[in-house]
Amino acid sequence: LTSGPVWATTLAHVGQNWGIWTILTEIPTYFNKALNFNLSKGGFLTGMPFLLMWIVSFPLSYTADRLIIKGYTSVTASRKIWNSVAHWGGAAALLGFAFSGNNTTIAVVLYTITIVTNCCVYMGFNVNHLDLSPNFARILMGITNGTANITSIIAPLFVGQVIDDERNIVQWRIVFICSALAFFLANLAFMTLGSGELQAWNDPNFPLSLRSDSSNNNEADCAKGAV
């Protein structure tokens, strides 16, 4: 609870779930009701962003690793750069999406950009659990994912409170601006507190070693006093 990097990863995960689950659950309704565009009839357009996301994730993951291996970026810098592409890039696309009006073409393009850039979270906060603590990465993932899933529940409920007319683009604009804000604040926290360095508490005996060091220091002080 006192680790800044863990808080950074948790907040990044919370913002990720708010933003991406709002998109995944509400975009079909937005296209269908507000833009009069039935995504279910355009199966290619529905699946294309996720297909592109899958394709792009391979070369980007390779690039991220090579930049670290070659020493062009540190692990910390790499995680923050790629997470910024995902969250701040996604936030910018969502803002454009929010103000695209009735232009379906622009809306589809910006929606696609939001989904595709989001693959960069896998080179950002998502892999950061292993950076911080390989020994406790599964526990960290449980903490961050469990916390973030609360927002996965809250976000659609929030949309239900904001939207009382599914054809009202202005009301939808509020929803997308809030999602963009979630992405922005999540990455701001990650940029401020995040780290790619192995944490001292990764050692399973870390508390014991602290007590041991403290005992040794006390014994040394006593010995000096006796002399």
PDB file of C-alpha atoms in Angstrom:
ATOM      1  CA  LEU A   1       0.000   0.000   0.000  1.00  0.00           C
ATOM      2  CA  THR A   2       2.982   2.324   0.408  1.00  0.00           C
ATOM      3  CA  SER A   3       4.531   1.557  -2.981  1.00  0.00           C
ATOM      4  CA  GLY A   4       4.157   4.425  -5.451  1.00  0.00           C
ATOM      5  CA  PRO A   5       4.775   2.217  -8.512  1.00  0.00           C
ATOM      6  CA  VAL A   6       2.041  -0.202  -7.406  1.00  0.00           C
ATOM      7  CA  TRP A   7      -0.385   2.698  -7.012  1.00  0.00           C
ATOM      8  CA  ALA A   8       0.646   3.932 -10.461  1.00  0.00           C
ATOM      9  CA  THR A   9      -0.067   0.561 -12.067  1.00  0.00           C
ATOM     10  CA  THR A  10      -3.357   0.236 -10.185  1.00  0.00           C
ATOM     11  CA  LEU A  11      -4.566   3.686 -11.239  1.00  0.00           C
ATOM     12  CA  ALA A  12      -3.502   3.013 -14.830  1.00  0.00           C
ATOM     13  CA  HIS A  13      -5.515  -0.214 -14.751  1.00  0.00           C
ATOM     14  CA  VAL A  14      -8.537   1.591 -13.290  1.00  0.00           C
ATOM     15  CA  GLY A  15      -8.454   4.253 -16.019  1.00  0.00           C
ATOM     16  CA  GLN A  16      -7.945   1.579 -18.663  1.00  0.00           C
ATOM     17  CA  ASN A  17     -11.013  -0.356 -17.599  1.00  0.00           C
ATOM     18  CA  TRP A  18     -13.192   2.736 -17.344  1.00  0.00           C
ATOM     19  CA  GLY A  19     -12.220   3.920 -20.806  1.00  0.00           C
ATOM     20  CA  ILE A  20     -12.109   0.664 -22.722  1.00  0.00           C
ATOM     21  CA  TRP A  21     -15.216  -0.906 -21.171  1.00  0.00           C
ATOM     22  CA  THR A  22     -17.232   2.228 -21.834  1.00  0.00           C
ATOM     23  CA  ILE A  23     -16.182   1.941 -25.466  1.00  0.00           C
ATOM     24  CA  LEU A  24     -16.821  -1.792 -25.760  1.00  0.00           C
ATOM     25  CA  THR A  25     -20.242  -1.722 -24.109  1.00  0.00           C
ATOM     26  CA  GLU A  26     -21.637   1.569 -25.391  1.00  0.00           C
ATOM     27  CA  ILE A  27     -20.206   2.174 -28.874  1.00  0.00           C
ATOM     28  CA  PRO A  28     -22.681  -0.168 -30.642  1.00  0.00           C
ATOM     29  CA  THR A  29     -25.605   1.732 -29.095  1.00  0.00           C
ATOM     30  CA  TYR A  30     -24.039   5.077 -30.014  1.00  0.00           C
ATOM     31  CA  PHE A  31     -23.546   4.097 -33.647  1.00  0.00           C
ATOM     32  CA  ASN A  32     -26.986   2.544 -33.905  1.00  0.00           C
ATOM     33  CA  LYS A  33     -29.059   5.182 -32.099  1.00  0.00           C
ATOM     34  CA  ALA A  34     -27.150   8.459 -32.380  1.00  0.00           C
ATOM     35  CA  LEU A  35     -25.560   7.961 -35.806  1.00  0.00           C
ATOM     36  CA  ASN A  36     -28.202   5.647 -37.331  1.00  0.00           C
ATOM     37  CA  PHE A  37     -25.414   3.292 -38.357  1.00  0.00           C
ATOM     38  CA  ASN A  38     -26.008  -0.396 -37.700  1.00  0.00           C
ATOM     39  CA  LEU A  39     -22.653  -1.968 -36.849  1.00  0.00           C
ATOM     40  CA  SER A  40     -24.163  -5.455 -36.812  1.00  0.00           C
ATOM     41  CA  LYS A  41     -24.772  -5.181 -40.568  1.00  0.00           C
ATOM     42  CA  GLY A  42     -21.182  -4.181 -41.147  1.00  0.00           C
ATOM     43  CA  GLY A  43     -19.389  -7.122 -39.606  1.00  0.00           C
ATOM     44  CA  PHE A  44     -16.088  -6.058 -41.142  1.00  0.00           C
ATOM     45  CA  LEU A  45     -16.268  -2.622 -39.530  1.00  0.00           C
ATOM     46  CA  THR A  46     -17.131  -4.209 -36.186  1.00  0.00           C
ATOM     47  CA  GLY A  47     -14.179  -6.586 -36.199  1.00  0.00           C
ATOM     48  CA  MET A  48     -11.654  -4.488 -38.142  1.00  0.00           C
ATOM     49  CA  PRO A  49     -10.374  -2.401 -35.189  1.00  0.00           C
ATOM     50  CA  PHE A  50      -9.683  -5.512 -33.129  1.00  0.00           C
ATOM     51  CA  LEU A  51      -8.090  -7.317 -36.070  1.00  0.00           C
ATOM     52  CA  LEU A  52      -5.801  -4.340 -36.628  1.00  0.00           C
ATOM     53  CA  MET A  53      -5.074  -4.195 -32.902  1.00  0.00           C
ATOM     54  CA  TRP A  54      -4.003  -7.844 -32.963  1.00  0.00           C
ATOM     55  CA  ILE A  55      -1.833  -7.393 -36.057  1.00  0.00           C
ATOM     56  CA  VAL A  56      -0.141  -4.214 -34.832  1.00  0.00           C
ATOM     57  CA  SER A  57       0.580  -5.603 -31.357  1.00  0.00           C
ATOM     58  CA  PHE A  58       3.232  -8.029 -32.679  1.00  0.00           C
ATOM     59  CA  PRO A  59       5.636  -5.565 -34.351  1.00  0.00           C
ATOM     60  CA  LEU A  60       5.109  -3.001 -31.592  1.00  0.00           C
ATOM     61  CA  SER A  61       5.884  -5.537 -28.855  1.00  0.00           C
ATOM     62  CA  TYR A  62       9.029  -6.580 -30.710  1.00  0.00           C
ATOM     63  CA  THR A  63      10.052  -2.944 -31.179  1.00  0.00           C
ATOM     64  CA  ALA A  64       9.532  -2.168 -27.491  1.00  0.00           C
ATOM     65  CA  ASP A  65      11.734  -5.096 -26.443  1.00  0.00           C
ATOM     66  CA  ARG A  66      14.477  -4.315 -28.961  1.00  0.00           C
ATOM     67  CA  LEU A  67      14.668  -0.691 -27.831  1.00  0.00           C
ATOM     68  CA  ILE A  68      15.210  -1.888 -24.258  1.00  0.00           C
ATOM     69  CA  ILE A  69      17.724  -4.594 -25.210  1.00  0.00           C
ATOM     70  CA  LYS A  70      19.736  -2.191 -27.367  1.00  0.00           C
ATOM     71  CA  GLY A  71      19.784   0.349 -24.545  1.00  0.00           C
ATOM     72  CA  TYR A  72      17.882   3.055 -26.401  1.00  0.00           C
ATOM     73  CA  THR A  73      15.276   3.218 -23.635  1.00  0.00           C
ATOM     74  CA  SER A  74      15.215   2.130 -20.022  1.00  0.00           C
ATOM     75  CA  VAL A  75      12.463  -0.216 -18.874  1.00  0.00           C
ATOM     76  CA  THR A  76      10.802   2.655 -17.009  1.00  0.00           C
ATOM     77  CA  ALA A  77      10.918   4.984 -20.011  1.00  0.00           C
ATOM     78  CA  SER A  78       9.633   2.255 -22.324  1.00  0.00           C
ATOM     79  CA  ARG A  79       6.641   1.453 -20.121  1.00  0.00           C
ATOM     80  CA  LYS A  80       5.714   5.126 -19.828  1.00  0.00           C
ATOM     81  CA  ILE A  81       6.143   5.860 -23.548  1.00  0.00           C
ATOM     82  CA  TRP A  82       3.967   2.983 -24.701  1.00  0.00           C
ATOM     83  CA  ASN A  83       1.353   3.582 -22.035  1.00  0.00           C
ATOM     84  CA  SER A  84       1.190   7.211 -23.160  1.00  0.00           C
ATOM     85  CA  VAL A  85       0.561   6.089 -26.733  1.00  0.00           C
ATOM     86  CA  ALA A  86      -2.300   3.907 -25.510  1.00  0.00           C
ATOM     87  CA  HIS A  87      -3.925   6.262 -23.022  1.00  0.00           C
ATOM     88  CA  TRP A  88      -3.100   9.760 -24.198  1.00  0.00           C
ATOM     89  CA  GLY A  89      -3.365   8.724 -27.837  1.00  0.00           C
ATOM     90  CA  GLY A  90      -6.670   7.042 -27.040  1.00  0.00           C
ATOM     91  CA  ALA A  91      -7.849  10.100 -25.106  1.00  0.00           C
ATOM     92  CA  ALA A  92      -7.089  12.383 -28.059  1.00  0.00           C
ATOM     93  CA  ALA A  93      -8.938  10.057 -30.450  1.00  0.00           C
ATOM     94  CA  LEU A  94     -11.897   9.854 -28.068  1.00  0.00           C
ATOM     95  CA  LEU A  95     -12.118  13.636 -27.845  1.00  0.00           C
ATOM     96  CA  GLY A  96     -12.166  13.822 -31.629  1.00  0.00           C
ATOM     97  CA  PHE A  97     -14.758  11.054 -31.634  1.00  0.00           C
ATOM     98  CA  ALA A  98     -16.894  13.005 -29.150  1.00  0.00           C
ATOM     99  CA  PHE A  99     -16.951  16.069 -31.401  1.00  0.00           C
ATOM    100  CA  SER A 100     -17.248  14.251 -34.740  1.00  0.00           C
ATOM    101  CA  GLY A 101     -20.979  14.943 -34.822  1.00  0.00           C
ATOM    102  CA  ASN A 102     -22.971  12.950 -37.360  1.00  0.00           C
ATOM    103  CA  ASN A 103     -19.948  12.176 -39.539  1.00  0.00           C
ATOM    104  CA  THR A 104     -19.953   8.384 -39.505  1.00  0.00           C
ATOM    105  CA  THR A 105     -16.712   8.039 -41.471  1.00  0.00           C
ATOM    106  CA  ILE A 106     -14.704  10.154 -39.036  1.00  0.00           C
ATOM    107  CA  ALA A 107     -16.360   8.381 -36.103  1.00  0.00           C
ATOM    108  CA  VAL A 108     -15.337   4.951 -37.443  1.00  0.00           C
ATOM    109  CA  VAL A 109     -11.757   6.105 -38.102  1.00  0.00           C
ATOM    110  CA  LEU A 110     -11.335   7.607 -34.624  1.00  0.00           C
ATOM    111  CA  TYR A 111     -12.984   4.602 -32.988  1.00  0.00           C
ATOM    112  CA  THR A 112     -10.502   2.380 -34.836  1.00  0.00           C
ATOM    113  CA  ILE A 113      -7.548   4.524 -33.726  1.00  0.00           C
ATOM    114  CA  THR A 114      -8.718   4.333 -30.104  1.00  0.00           C
ATOM    115  CA  ILE A 115      -8.894   0.531 -30.203  1.00  0.00           C
ATOM    116  CA  VAL A 116      -5.643   0.007 -32.132  1.00  0.00           C
ATOM    117  CA  THR A 117      -3.531   2.326 -29.970  1.00  0.00           C
ATOM    118  CA  ASN A 118      -4.894   0.629 -26.870  1.00  0.00           C
ATOM    119  CA  CYS A 119      -2.790  -2.444 -27.669  1.00  0.00           C
ATOM    120  CA  CYS A 120       0.159  -0.447 -26.329  1.00  0.00           C
ATOM    121  CA  VAL A 121      -1.032  -1.019 -22.755  1.00  0.00           C
ATOM    122  CA  TYR A 122       0.491  -4.496 -23.108  1.00  0.00           C
ATOM    123  CA  MET A 123       3.910  -2.843 -23.403  1.00  0.00           C
ATOM    124  CA  GLY A 124       2.920  -0.308 -20.750  1.00  0.00           C
ATOM    125  CA  PHE A 125       1.255  -0.791 -17.375  1.00  0.00           C
ATOM    126  CA  ASN A 126       0.040  -4.320 -18.126  1.00  0.00           C
ATOM    127  CA  VAL A 127       3.500  -5.880 -18.201  1.00  0.00           C
ATOM    128  CA  ASN A 128       4.705  -3.589 -15.410  1.00  0.00           C
ATOM    129  CA  HIS A 129       3.602  -6.090 -12.769  1.00  0.00           C
ATOM    130  CA  LEU A 130       6.484  -8.345 -13.868  1.00  0.00           C
ATOM    131  CA  ASP A 131       8.936  -5.444 -13.855  1.00  0.00           C
ATOM    132  CA  LEU A 132       8.119  -4.525 -10.278  1.00  0.00           C
ATOM    133  CA  SER A 133       8.031  -8.005  -8.802  1.00  0.00           C
ATOM    134  CA  PRO A 134       8.381 -11.251 -10.766  1.00  0.00           C
ATOM    135  CA  ASN A 135       7.799 -13.189  -7.534  1.00  0.00           C
ATOM    136  CA  PHE A 136       4.528 -11.450  -6.703  1.00  0.00           C
ATOM    137  CA  ALA A 137       3.331 -10.437 -10.177  1.00  0.00           C
ATOM    138  CA  ARG A 138       0.258 -12.660  -9.969  1.00  0.00           C
ATOM    139  CA  ILE A 139      -0.734 -11.049  -6.669  1.00  0.00           C
ATOM    140  CA  LEU A 140      -0.177  -7.572  -8.103  1.00  0.00           C
ATOM    141  CA  MET A 141      -2.306  -8.440 -11.116  1.00  0.00           C
ATOM    142  CA  GLY A 142      -5.022  -9.683  -8.796  1.00  0.00           C
ATOM    143  CA  ILE A 143      -4.930  -6.414  -6.855  1.00  0.00           C
ATOM    144  CA  THR A 144      -4.898  -4.091  -9.864  1.00  0.00           C
ATOM    145  CA  ASN A 145      -7.330  -6.118 -11.956  1.00  0.00           C
ATOM    146  CA  GLY A 146      -9.717  -6.641  -9.056  1.00  0.00           C
ATOM    147  CA  THR A 147      -9.734  -2.923  -8.288  1.00  0.00           C
ATOM    148  CA  ALA A 148     -10.084  -1.996 -11.951  1.00  0.00           C
ATOM    149  CA  ASN A 149     -13.008  -4.354 -12.465  1.00  0.00           C
ATOM    150  CA  ILE A 150     -15.013  -2.273 -10.018  1.00  0.00           C
ATOM    151  CA  THR A 151     -14.847   0.566 -12.538  1.00  0.00           C
ATOM    152  CA  SER A 152     -15.896  -1.869 -15.267  1.00  0.00           C
ATOM    153  CA  ILE A 153     -19.167  -2.123 -13.362  1.00  0.00           C
ATOM    154  CA  ILE A 154     -19.452   1.559 -12.462  1.00  0.00           C
ATOM    155  CA  ALA A 155     -18.724   2.949 -15.957  1.00  0.00           C
ATOM    156  CA  PRO A 156     -21.834   1.500 -17.699  1.00  0.00           C
ATOM    157  CA  LEU A 157     -23.953   2.568 -14.712  1.00  0.00           C
ATOM    158  CA  PHE A 158     -22.552   6.078 -15.086  1.00  0.00           C
ATOM    159  CA  VAL A 159     -23.509   6.043 -18.765  1.00  0.00           C
ATOM    160  CA  GLY A 160     -27.034   5.042 -17.799  1.00  0.00           C
ATOM    161  CA  GLN A 161     -27.267   8.070 -15.525  1.00  0.00           C
ATOM    162  CA  VAL A 162     -25.965  10.479 -18.172  1.00  0.00           C
ATOM    163  CA  ILE A 163     -27.909   9.163 -21.167  1.00  0.00           C
ATOM    164  CA  ASP A 164     -31.681   9.464 -21.070  1.00  0.00           C
ATOM    165  CA  ASP A 165     -32.008   9.919 -24.831  1.00  0.00           C
ATOM    166  CA  GLU A 166     -29.824   7.543 -26.828  1.00  0.00           C
ATOM    167  CA  ARG A 167     -30.193   9.730 -29.926  1.00  0.00           C
ATOM    168  CA  ASN A 168     -28.803  12.802 -28.179  1.00  0.00           C
ATOM    169  CA  ILE A 169     -25.222  13.314 -29.389  1.00  0.00           C
ATOM    170  CA  VAL A 170     -24.545  15.999 -26.761  1.00  0.00           C
ATOM    171  CA  GLN A 171     -25.237  13.530 -23.953  1.00  0.00           C
ATOM    172  CA  TRP A 172     -22.966  10.967 -25.590  1.00  0.00           C
ATOM    173  CA  ARG A 173     -20.298  13.646 -25.846  1.00  0.00           C
ATOM    174  CA  ILE A 174     -20.224  13.875 -22.046  1.00  0.00           C
ATOM    175  CA  VAL A 175     -19.696  10.110 -21.823  1.00  0.00           C
ATOM    176  CA  PHE A 176     -16.773  10.097 -24.256  1.00  0.00           C
ATOM    177  CA  ILE A 177     -15.147  13.161 -22.687  1.00  0.00           C
ATOM    178  CA  CYS A 178     -15.276  11.440 -19.291  1.00  0.00           C
ATOM    179  CA  SER A 179     -13.696   8.314 -20.796  1.00  0.00           C
ATOM    180  CA  ALA A 180     -10.959  10.429 -22.376  1.00  0.00           C
ATOM    181  CA  LEU A 181     -10.412  12.086 -18.993  1.00  0.00           C
ATOM    182  CA  ALA A 182     -10.109   8.654 -17.356  1.00  0.00           C
ATOM    183  CA  PHE A 183      -7.403   7.694 -19.871  1.00  0.00           C
ATOM    184  CA  PHE A 184      -5.608  11.009 -19.368  1.00  0.00           C
ATOM    185  CA  LEU A 185      -5.590  10.926 -15.560  1.00  0.00           C
ATOM    186  CA  ALA A 186      -4.642   7.242 -15.482  1.00  0.00           C
ATOM    187  CA  ASN A 187      -1.551   7.843 -17.576  1.00  0.00           C
ATOM    188  CA  LEU A 188      -0.712  11.022 -15.677  1.00  0.00           C
ATOM    189  CA  ALA A 189      -0.536   8.924 -12.499  1.00  0.00           C
ATOM    190  CA  PHE A 190       1.561   6.305 -14.287  1.00  0.00           C
ATOM    191  CA  MET A 191       3.943   8.942 -15.641  1.00  0.00           C
ATOM    192  CA  THR A 192       4.300  10.507 -12.194  1.00  0.00           C
ATOM    193  CA  LEU A 193       4.616   7.459  -9.932  1.00  0.00           C
ATOM    194  CA  GLY A 194       5.389   4.598 -12.305  1.00  0.00           C
ATOM    195  CA  SER A 195       8.643   2.662 -12.432  1.00  0.00           C
ATOM    196  CA  GLY A 196      10.087  -0.240 -14.380  1.00  0.00           C
ATOM    197  CA  GLU A 197      12.656  -1.048 -11.697  1.00  0.00           C
ATOM    198  CA  LEU A 198      12.641  -4.248  -9.652  1.00  0.00           C
ATOM    199  CA  GLN A 199      11.297  -3.412  -6.210  1.00  0.00           C
ATOM    200  CA  ALA A 200      13.143  -4.372  -3.016  1.00  0.00           C
ATOM    201  CA  TRP A 201      10.075  -6.140  -1.643  1.00  0.00           C
ATOM    202  CA  ASN A 202      10.246  -8.623  -4.520  1.00  0.00           C
ATOM    203  CA  ASP A 203      12.498 -10.619  -2.170  1.00  0.00           C
ATOM    204  CA  PRO A 204      10.164 -12.997  -0.258  1.00  0.00           C
ATOM    205  CA  ASN A 205      12.379 -12.495   2.819  1.00  0.00           C
ATOM    206  CA  PHE A 206      12.375  -8.715   2.533  1.00  0.00           C
ATOM    207  CA  PRO A 207      10.684  -8.018   5.912  1.00  0.00           C
ATOM    208  CA  LEU A 208      12.938 -10.612   7.610  1.00  0.00           C
ATOM    209  CA  SER A 209      16.032  -9.063   6.094  1.00  0.00           C
ATOM    210  CA  LEU A 210      14.955  -5.670   7.412  1.00  0.00           C
ATOM    211  CA  ARG A 211      14.558  -7.081  10.892  1.00  0.00           C
ATOM    212  CA  SER A 212      17.892  -8.871  10.589  1.00  0.00           C
ATOM    213  CA  ASP A 213      19.649  -5.695   9.503  1.00  0.00           C
ATOM    214  CA  SER A 214      18.028  -3.815  12.351  1.00  0.00           C
ATOM    215  CA  SER A 215      19.139  -6.472  14.877  1.00  0.00           C
ATOM    216  CA  ASN A 216      22.669  -6.461  13.543  1.00  0.00           C
ATOM    217  CA  ASN A 217      22.806  -2.687  13.798  1.00  0.00           C
ATOM    218  CA  ASN A 218      21.511  -2.787  17.368  1.00  0.00           C
ATOM    219  CA  GLU A 219      24.050  -5.445  18.332  1.00  0.00           C
ATOM    220  CA  ALA A 220      26.818  -3.390  16.775  1.00  0.00           C
ATOM    221  CA  ASP A 221      25.689  -0.309  18.688  1.00  0.00           C
ATOM    222  CA  CYS A 222      25.630  -2.282  21.942  1.00  0.00           C
ATOM    223  CA  ALA A 223      29.099  -3.637  21.273  1.00  0.00           C
ATOM    224  CA  LYS A 224      30.411  -0.133  20.653  1.00  0.00           C
ATOM    225  CA  GLY A 225      28.765   1.048  23.859  1.00  0.00           C
ATOM    226  CA  ALA A 226      30.346  -1.790  25.829  1.00  0.00           C
ATOM    227  CA  VAL A 227      33.769  -0.868  24.491  1.00  0.00           C
TER     228      VAL A 227
END
